[in-house]
Amino acid sequence: MLVASRNAKKLNELRRVLTESGIEGLTVVGLDEVQAFDETPETGATFEANAVVKAVDGAAATGLACVADDSGIEVDALNGMPGVLSARWSGVHGNDSANTQLLLAQLGDVPDERRGAKFVSACAFAIPGGEPIVVRGEWPGTIAHEPRGDGGFGYDPIFVPESETRSAAELSPSEKDAASHRGRALRLLVAALSDYAAGR
Amino acid sequence: MLVASRNAKKLNELRRVLTESGIEGLTVVGLDEVQAFDETPETGATFEANAVVKAVDGAAATGLACVADDSGIEVDALNGMPGVLSARWSGVHGNDSANTQLLLAQLGDVPDERRGAKFVSACAFAIPGGEPIVVRGEWPGTIAHEPRGDGGFGYDPIFVPESETRSAAELSPSEKDAASHRGRALRLLVAALSDYAAGR
């Protein structure tokens, strides 16, 4: 199964949850392990649209079943942004440090009671020529006032999950998988993946 | 009358429209021309809330009638942000160039049909001990792909007003006043200001 991502840390999470999902005979490969193909840019207006395009393109180009995730953080005081622009919020794609620093600066005057946020992951699954499916997982919490922790990636150091005092970057990988938006979305996909792997 | 702003270019616009409003005996002074007082930070969730606080504080501290504006740009593809955070969108307050460059970069992949936006100005008027009034003006348009023009300030160089091909920074001052969010809001205030100046 192809996982359509070049983000090593995201790929790790997807591989971890998929491998532990109990699907037999599953081999997970990343985009860097298959022949290059023209990837559609992520310009959709929703996480779901971007995830589906990535999964369908990956399946079509490789002939493999393909899982893709599009995810980000929705901040209440920013009307739900950065949203689909999370990875390029600072204007440069994939600069986690610049993105988190900008978000903290934008919220500099925003008081605690207005710092609600949620992580969102849309996970799509496609087989060549088949109809894709897409599911969504959410992880509610708040935006901290400074980064904490070395785990995870993206906005994890400034996100404090609901009923936690630690940031998402201070959770162990298994704690994060159990609670996170991506873990939730992938578990919703597992039933569909099991059906596929079993040839049903 | 006090105009509660330290932004020289915004003060110019407010002074221009107020002076041309036909109110007799009006002298407009800016914050830098009165004795310093503790200004409330602009941390409200709406333009209206920020404008009212500025006008009420300015009137209370100086004994003058006071006009204040809080304004910004609402971009459709950013769910209405930067909004009240327009002046500090890049994380540094009042850096027009950094703010516009960041907004352009965030919209880098956003196609023309999703680049709608509007400028919004809330203008508040207060007299010492009196009930403030607040009005709103809006100026619809789209976000360009690069800055154009040297006029105006803020996001003017990347904002193309509806039924225009020029950016707001390419309009003459009188053209801008006639169409802009701030001009519209101030004209709504003029009736109230006239009443005040006439002692009614």
Short mmCIF file of C-alpha atoms in Angstrom, two decimals:
data_model
loop_
_atom_site.label_atom_id
_atom_site.label_comp_id
_atom_site.label_asym_id
_atom_site.label_seq_id
_atom_site.Cartn_x
_atom_site.Cartn_y
_atom_site.Cartn_z
CA MET A 1 0.00 0.00 0.00
CA LEU A 2 1.27 3.42 -0.97
CA VAL A 3 1.08 6.22 1.57
CA ALA A 4 1.12 9.41 -0.49
CA SER A 5 3.38 11.59 1.66
CA ARG A 6 6.91 12.93 1.51
CA ASN A 7 6.78 14.21 5.10
CA ALA A 8 8.95 11.69 6.98
CA LYS A 9 7.34 12.35 10.34
CA LYS A 10 3.81 12.17 9.01
CA LEU A 11 4.70 9.01 7.10
CA ASN A 12 5.99 7.53 10.36
CA GLU A 13 2.69 8.16 12.08
CA LEU A 14 0.65 6.79 9.22
CA ARG A 15 2.90 3.71 8.97
CA ARG A 16 2.73 3.16 12.74
CA VAL A 17 -1.05 3.23 12.96
CA LEU A 18 -1.58 1.27 9.75
CA THR A 19 0.94 -1.39 10.74
CA GLU A 20 -0.73 -1.80 14.13
CA SER A 21 -4.17 -1.97 12.59
CA GLY A 22 -4.08 -5.75 12.30
CA ILE A 23 -4.33 -5.87 8.53
CA GLU A 24 -2.41 -8.96 7.43
CA GLY A 25 0.24 -8.88 4.73
CA LEU A 26 0.37 -5.09 4.65
CA THR A 27 3.51 -3.40 3.30
CA VAL A 28 3.50 0.37 3.54
CA VAL A 29 5.65 2.34 1.09
CA GLY A 30 6.10 6.10 0.92
CA LEU A 31 6.16 8.39 -2.13
CA ASP A 32 9.94 8.46 -2.06
CA GLU A 33 10.02 4.67 -2.54
CA VAL A 34 8.02 4.58 -5.79
CA GLN A 35 8.74 5.95 -9.25
CA ALA A 36 8.18 9.70 -9.43
CA PHE A 37 4.92 10.92 -10.96
CA ASP A 38 3.31 14.31 -11.42
CA GLU A 39 1.70 15.15 -8.11
CA THR A 40 -1.32 17.44 -8.08
CA PRO A 41 -0.68 20.52 -5.93
CA GLU A 42 -2.77 20.74 -2.76
CA THR A 43 -4.96 23.67 -3.74
CA GLY A 44 -8.35 22.34 -2.63
CA ALA A 45 -10.57 24.36 -0.34
CA THR A 46 -11.04 21.43 2.09
CA PHE A 47 -8.88 18.77 3.73
CA GLU A 48 -11.13 16.11 2.21
CA ALA A 49 -10.67 17.40 -1.35
CA ASN A 50 -6.89 17.45 -1.01
CA ALA A 51 -6.71 13.99 0.57
CA VAL A 52 -8.88 12.44 -2.14
CA VAL A 53 -6.83 13.97 -4.96
CA LYS A 54 -3.60 12.68 -3.42
CA ALA A 55 -4.97 9.16 -2.89
CA VAL A 56 -6.52 8.89 -6.36
CA ASP A 57 -3.40 10.24 -8.08
CA GLY A 58 -1.16 7.91 -6.09
CA ALA A 59 -3.26 4.86 -6.89
CA ALA A 60 -3.53 5.76 -10.57
CA ALA A 61 0.20 6.40 -10.96
CA THR A 62 1.44 3.30 -9.15
CA GLY A 63 -1.30 0.69 -9.44
CA LEU A 64 -1.18 0.33 -5.66
CA ALA A 65 -3.88 0.92 -3.08
CA CYS A 66 -3.12 4.34 -1.70
CA VAL A 67 -3.77 6.18 1.55
CA ALA A 68 -3.33 9.95 1.79
CA ASP A 69 -3.82 12.40 4.63
CA ASP A 70 -4.45 16.11 4.49
CA SER A 71 -4.43 17.75 7.84
CA GLY A 72 -3.99 20.98 9.68
CA ILE A 73 -5.02 23.08 12.61
CA GLU A 74 -8.17 25.18 12.86
CA VAL A 75 -7.87 28.05 15.34
CA ASP A 76 -11.09 29.61 16.67
CA ALA A 77 -9.65 33.14 16.95
CA LEU A 78 -8.55 32.88 13.29
CA ASN A 79 -12.02 31.78 12.11
CA GLY A 80 -10.74 28.24 11.61
CA MET A 81 -7.52 29.16 9.80
CA PRO A 82 -4.70 28.15 9.14
CA GLY A 83 -6.83 25.15 8.03
CA VAL A 84 -5.79 23.85 4.61
CA LEU A 85 -3.00 26.45 4.58
CA SER A 86 -1.42 25.07 7.79
CA ALA A 87 1.73 23.78 6.12
CA ARG A 88 2.39 27.10 4.36
CA TRP A 89 1.00 29.53 6.92
CA SER A 90 4.23 31.52 7.13
CA GLY A 91 4.39 31.66 3.33
CA VAL A 92 7.03 28.93 3.05
CA HIS A 93 5.86 25.33 2.75
CA GLY A 94 6.76 22.98 5.58
CA ASN A 95 8.69 25.34 7.85
CA ASP A 96 7.28 24.10 11.17
CA SER A 97 9.19 26.61 13.26
CA ALA A 98 8.19 29.64 11.16
CA ASN A 99 4.56 28.47 11.07
CA THR A 100 4.27 27.98 14.84
CA GLN A 101 6.08 31.25 15.61
CA LEU A 102 3.77 33.18 13.29
CA LEU A 103 0.67 31.61 14.82
CA LEU A 104 1.86 32.46 18.34
CA ALA A 105 2.60 36.06 17.29
CA GLN A 106 -0.82 36.45 15.64
CA LEU A 107 -2.45 35.23 18.87
CA GLY A 108 -0.17 37.39 21.02
CA ASP A 109 -3.05 39.52 22.36
CA VAL A 110 -5.68 36.77 22.31
CA PRO A 111 -6.69 35.78 25.86
CA ASP A 112 -6.87 32.18 27.08
CA GLU A 113 -10.65 31.92 26.75
CA ARG A 114 -10.37 32.58 23.01
CA ARG A 115 -7.45 30.22 22.24
CA GLY A 116 -9.52 27.16 21.32
CA ALA A 117 -8.38 25.10 18.32
CA LYS A 118 -8.59 21.67 16.81
CA PHE A 119 -6.38 19.47 14.70
CA VAL A 120 -8.18 17.97 11.71
CA SER A 121 -7.12 15.06 9.52
CA ALA A 122 -8.91 13.89 6.40
CA CYS A 123 -7.71 10.42 5.35
CA ALA A 124 -8.56 9.12 1.91
CA PHE A 125 -8.19 5.62 0.49
CA ALA A 126 -8.20 4.80 -3.19
CA ILE A 127 -7.57 1.80 -5.41
CA PRO A 128 -6.76 2.19 -9.10
CA GLY A 129 -9.97 2.89 -10.97
CA GLY A 130 -12.07 2.60 -7.82
CA GLU A 131 -14.25 5.09 -5.99
CA PRO A 132 -12.21 6.77 -3.21
CA ILE A 133 -13.41 6.95 0.36
CA VAL A 134 -12.52 9.72 2.79
CA VAL A 135 -12.99 10.09 6.55
CA ARG A 136 -12.24 12.85 9.06
CA GLY A 137 -10.71 12.80 12.54
CA GLU A 138 -10.60 15.79 14.91
CA TRP A 139 -8.59 16.52 18.06
CA PRO A 140 -9.83 19.48 20.15
CA GLY A 141 -7.59 21.57 22.39
CA THR A 142 -6.09 25.03 22.87
CA ILE A 143 -3.11 27.03 21.60
CA ALA A 144 -0.36 27.46 24.23
CA HIS A 145 1.64 30.67 24.69
CA GLU A 146 4.98 29.07 23.81
CA PRO A 147 6.26 25.83 22.23
CA ARG A 148 6.95 22.85 24.47
CA GLY A 149 8.28 19.36 23.71
CA ASP A 150 10.32 17.68 21.00
CA GLY A 151 7.93 14.96 19.80
CA GLY A 152 5.54 15.01 16.89
CA PHE A 153 5.82 17.70 14.21
CA GLY A 154 3.99 20.70 12.79
CA TYR A 155 1.98 22.62 15.37
CA ASP A 156 2.29 19.86 18.03
CA PRO A 157 4.55 21.94 20.36
CA ILE A 158 1.95 24.72 20.72
CA PHE A 159 -1.19 22.52 20.86
CA VAL A 160 -2.49 21.36 24.24
CA PRO A 161 -5.11 18.63 23.75
CA GLU A 162 -8.37 18.78 25.67
CA SER A 163 -8.01 17.31 29.21
CA GLU A 164 -4.19 17.50 28.94
CA THR A 165 -1.65 19.87 30.45
CA ARG A 166 1.14 18.66 28.17
CA SER A 167 1.52 19.79 24.57
CA ALA A 168 1.00 17.25 21.77
CA ALA A 169 4.80 17.28 21.33
CA GLU A 170 5.20 16.07 24.93
CA LEU A 171 3.07 12.96 24.43
CA SER A 172 4.63 9.59 23.64
CA PRO A 173 4.03 8.31 20.10
CA SER A 174 1.47 5.78 21.37
CA GLU A 175 -0.32 8.42 23.44
CA LYS A 176 -0.48 10.67 20.39
CA ASP A 177 -1.74 7.91 18.10
CA ALA A 178 -4.48 6.99 20.58
CA ALA A 179 -5.87 10.51 20.77
CA SER A 180 -4.82 12.39 17.65
CA HIS A 181 -6.87 13.51 14.69
CA ARG A 182 -4.78 11.29 12.43
CA GLY A 183 -5.12 8.26 14.69
CA ARG A 184 -8.88 8.74 14.83
CA ALA A 185 -9.20 9.16 11.07
CA LEU A 186 -6.99 6.17 10.30
CA ARG A 187 -8.95 3.90 12.63
CA LEU A 188 -12.09 4.91 10.73
CA LEU A 189 -10.33 3.85 7.54
CA VAL A 190 -9.20 0.50 8.88
CA ALA A 191 -12.51 -1.26 8.33
CA ALA A 192 -12.42 -0.25 4.67
CA LEU A 193 -8.77 -1.26 4.40
CA SER A 194 -9.46 -4.64 5.98
CA ASP A 195 -12.17 -5.25 3.43
CA TYR A 196 -9.73 -4.37 0.65
CA ALA A 197 -6.90 -6.54 1.99
CA ALA A 198 -9.29 -9.46 2.36
CA GLY A 199 -10.37 -9.02 -1.24
CA ARG A 200 -13.97 -8.34 -0.24
CA MET B 1 -12.25 66.83 17.93
CA LEU B 2 -9.72 64.12 18.76
CA VAL B 3 -9.06 61.41 16.19
CA ALA B 4 -7.66 58.51 18.19
CA SER B 5 -4.94 57.28 15.84
CA ARG B 6 -1.16 57.38 15.72
CA ASN B 7 -1.09 56.06 12.13
CA ALA B 8 -0.17 59.17 10.14
CA LYS B 9 -1.65 57.89 6.88
CA LYS B 10 -4.88 56.76 8.50
CA LEU B 11 -5.09 60.07 10.37
CA ASN B 12 -4.69 61.88 7.04
CA GLU B 13 -7.65 60.00 5.57
CA LEU B 14 -9.83 60.60 8.61
CA ARG B 15 -8.88 64.28 8.72
CA ARG B 16 -9.52 64.66 4.98
CA VAL B 17 -13.01 63.19 5.06
CA LEU B 18 -14.00 64.88 8.32
CA THR B 19 -12.74 68.26 7.17
CA GLU B 20 -14.68 67.93 3.93
CA SER B 21 -17.82 66.85 5.73
CA GLY B 22 -19.11 70.39 6.07
CA ILE B 23 -19.09 70.51 9.84
CA GLU B 24 -18.37 74.12 10.81
CA GLY B 25 -15.68 75.09 13.28
CA LEU B 26 -14.16 71.61 13.34
CA THR B 27 -10.52 71.24 14.41
CA VAL B 28 -9.16 67.71 14.12
CA VAL B 29 -6.24 66.72 16.38
CA GLY B 30 -4.41 63.40 16.46
CA LEU B 31 -3.28 61.37 19.46
CA ASP B 32 0.24 62.72 19.11
CA GLU B 33 -1.07 66.27 19.61
CA VAL B 34 -2.69 65.68 23.01
CA GLN B 35 -1.23 64.74 26.39
CA ALA B 36 -0.35 61.05 26.56
CA PHE B 37 -2.78 58.72 28.33
CA ASP B 38 -2.97 54.97 28.85
CA GLU B 39 -4.40 53.52 25.67
CA THR B 40 -6.34 50.27 25.86
CA PRO B 41 -4.75 47.62 23.63
CA GLU B 42 -6.84 46.54 20.62
CA THR B 43 -7.71 43.03 21.74
CA GLY B 44 -11.41 42.96 20.90
CA ALA B 45 -12.89 40.24 18.75
CA THR B 46 -14.61 42.74 16.42
CA PHE B 47 -13.74 45.99 14.64
CA GLU B 48 -16.69 47.64 16.39
CA ALA B 49 -15.51 46.68 19.88
CA ASN B 50 -12.02 48.05 19.23
CA ALA B 51 -13.27 51.29 17.69
CA VAL B 52 -15.65 51.97 20.59
CA VAL B 53 -12.97 51.37 23.24
CA LYS B 54 -10.59 53.74 21.46
CA ALA B 55 -13.20 56.48 21.06
CA VAL B 56 -14.48 56.21 24.65
CA ASP B 57 -10.95 56.16 26.11
CA GLY B 58 -9.89 59.12 23.98
CA ALA B 59 -12.92 61.20 24.98
CA ALA B 60 -12.55 60.34 28.68
CA ALA B 61 -8.83 61.12 28.75
CA THR B 62 -8.98 64.44 26.89
CA GLY B 63 -12.45 65.84 27.42
CA LEU B 64 -12.78 66.16 23.64
CA ALA B 65 -15.26 64.56 21.30
CA CYS B 66 -13.39 61.62 19.81
CA VAL B 67 -13.55 59.61 16.60
CA ALA B 68 -11.76 56.26 16.27
CA ASP B 69 -11.51 53.77 13.45
CA ASP B 70 -10.69 50.09 13.60
CA SER B 71 -10.33 48.53 10.24
CA GLY B 72 -8.86 45.65 8.32
CA ILE B 73 -9.24 43.27 5.44
CA GLU B 74 -11.38 40.13 5.40
CA VAL B 75 -10.23 37.55 2.85
CA ASP B 76 -12.71 34.88 1.77
CA ALA B 77 -10.09 32.14 1.32
CA LEU B 78 -8.90 32.85 4.89
CA ASN B 79 -12.42 32.60 6.35
CA GLY B 80 -12.53 36.37 6.81
CA MET B 81 -9.07 36.75 8.34
CA PRO B 82 -6.77 38.76 8.81
CA GLY B 83 -9.80 40.75 10.12
CA VAL B 84 -9.06 42.40 13.47
CA LEU B 85 -5.51 41.04 13.24
CA SER B 86 -4.80 42.84 9.93
CA ALA B 87 -2.25 45.27 11.38
CA ARG B 88 -0.26 42.47 13.04
CA TRP B 89 -0.84 39.64 10.56
CA SER B 90 2.89 39.00 10.07
CA GLY B 91 3.38 38.98 13.84
CA VAL B 92 4.82 42.51 13.96
CA HIS B 93 2.42 45.42 14.41
CA GLY B 94 2.15 47.90 11.56
CA ASN B 95 4.63 46.40 9.09
CA ASP B 96 2.62 46.95 5.90
CA SER B 97 5.16 45.30 3.64
CA ALA B 98 5.52 42.17 5.78
CA ASN B 99 1.74 41.89 6.16
CA THR B 100 1.02 42.17 2.44
CA GLN B 101 3.84 39.81 1.48
CA LEU B 102 2.60 37.19 3.95
CA LEU B 103 -0.97 37.46 2.68
CA LEU B 104 0.19 37.06 -0.93
CA ALA B 105 2.29 34.02 0.00
CA GLN B 106 -0.58 32.40 1.90
CA LEU B 107 -2.79 32.86 -1.16
CA GLY B 108 -0.04 31.69 -3.53
CA ASP B 109 -2.02 28.63 -4.66
CA VAL B 110 -5.48 30.18 -4.37
CA PRO B 111 -7.05 30.65 -7.83
CA ASP B 112 -8.66 33.92 -8.97
CA GLU B 113 -12.22 32.74 -8.35
CA ARG B 114 -11.44 32.29 -4.65
CA ARG B 115 -9.56 35.58 -4.08
CA GLY B 116 -12.55 37.66 -2.95
CA ALA B 117 -12.03 40.03 -0.03
CA LYS B 118 -13.39 43.19 1.55
CA PHE B 119 -12.02 46.07 3.51
CA VAL B 120 -14.00 46.84 6.66
CA SER B 121 -13.94 49.98 8.80
CA ALA B 122 -15.81 50.47 12.06
CA CYS B 123 -15.90 54.15 13.05
CA ALA B 124 -16.91 55.10 16.56
CA PHE B 125 -17.75 58.51 18.00
CA ALA B 126 -17.79 59.35 21.70
CA ILE B 127 -18.16 62.42 23.87
CA PRO B 128 -16.99 62.42 27.49
CA GLY B 129 -19.56 60.60 29.60
CA GLY B 130 -21.84 60.02 26.63
CA GLU B 131 -23.05 56.88 24.94
CA PRO B 132 -20.76 56.01 21.99
CA ILE B 133 -22.09 55.33 18.52
CA VAL B 134 -20.41 53.05 16.00
CA VAL B 135 -21.00 52.44 12.28
CA ARG B 136 -19.47 50.13 9.67
CA GLY B 137 -18.35 50.68 6.09
CA GLU B 138 -17.31 47.91 3.69
CA TRP B 139 -15.41 47.93 0.38
CA PRO B 140 -15.61 44.70 -1.64
CA GLY B 141 -12.93 43.55 -4.09
CA THR B 142 -10.29 40.92 -4.73
CA ILE B 143 -6.70 40.18 -3.73
CA ALA B 144 -4.20 40.77 -6.56
CA HIS B 145 -1.16 38.55 -7.23
CA GLU B 146 1.38 41.29 -6.58
CA PRO B 147 1.46 44.78 -5.05
CA ARG B 148 0.80 47.78 -7.32
CA GLY B 149 0.78 51.51 -6.59
CA ASP B 150 2.25 53.89 -4.04
CA GLY B 151 -0.88 55.53 -2.62
CA GLY B 152 -2.84 54.64 0.49
CA PHE B 153 -1.38 52.30 3.09
CA GLY B 154 -1.83 48.85 4.61
CA TYR B 155 -3.16 46.29 2.15
CA ASP B 156 -4.11 48.91 -0.48
CA PRO B 157 -1.43 47.80 -3.01
CA ILE B 158 -2.83 44.23 -3.20
CA PHE B 159 -6.55 45.09 -3.07
CA VAL B 160 -8.45 45.62 -6.32
CA PRO B 161 -11.85 47.19 -5.60
CA GLU B 162 -14.95 45.79 -7.28
CA SER B 163 -15.44 47.22 -10.81
CA GLU B 164 -11.83 48.50 -10.83
CA THR B 165 -8.71 47.23 -12.56
CA ARG B 166 -6.40 49.43 -10.48
CA SER B 167 -5.37 48.59 -6.94
CA ALA B 168 -6.57 50.79 -4.08
CA ALA B 169 -3.02 52.19 -3.93
CA GLU B 170 -3.37 53.39 -7.54
CA LEU B 171 -6.48 55.49 -6.83
CA SER B 172 -6.23 59.22 -6.13
CA PRO B 173 -7.00 60.24 -2.52
CA SER B 174 -10.39 61.60 -3.55
CA GLU B 175 -11.21 58.45 -5.51
CA LYS B 176 -10.29 56.35 -2.49
CA ASP B 177 -12.31 58.48 -0.08
CA ALA B 178 -15.37 58.28 -2.32
CA ALA B 179 -15.35 54.48 -2.45
CA SER B 180 -13.45 53.18 0.55
CA HIS B 181 -14.71 51.40 3.65
CA ARG B 182 -13.40 54.30 5.77
CA GLY B 183 -15.03 56.96 3.60
CA ARG B 184 -18.33 55.09 3.73
CA ALA B 185 -18.19 54.65 7.49
CA LEU B 186 -17.22 58.27 8.12
CA ARG B 187 -20.04 59.60 6.00
CA LEU B 188 -22.43 57.53 8.12
CA LEU B 189 -20.95 59.24 11.17
CA VAL B 190 -21.27 62.76 9.78
CA ALA B 191 -24.93 63.17 10.64
CA ALA B 192 -24.17 62.36 14.26
CA LEU B 193 -21.11 64.60 14.24
CA SER B 194 -23.12 67.46 12.76
CA ASP B 195 -25.63 67.09 15.54
CA TYR B 196 -22.88 67.23 18.11
CA ALA B 197 -21.15 70.26 16.57
CA ALA B 198 -24.48 72.09 16.39
CA GLY B 199 -25.04 71.36 20.07
CA ARG B 200 -28.16 69.34 19.39
#
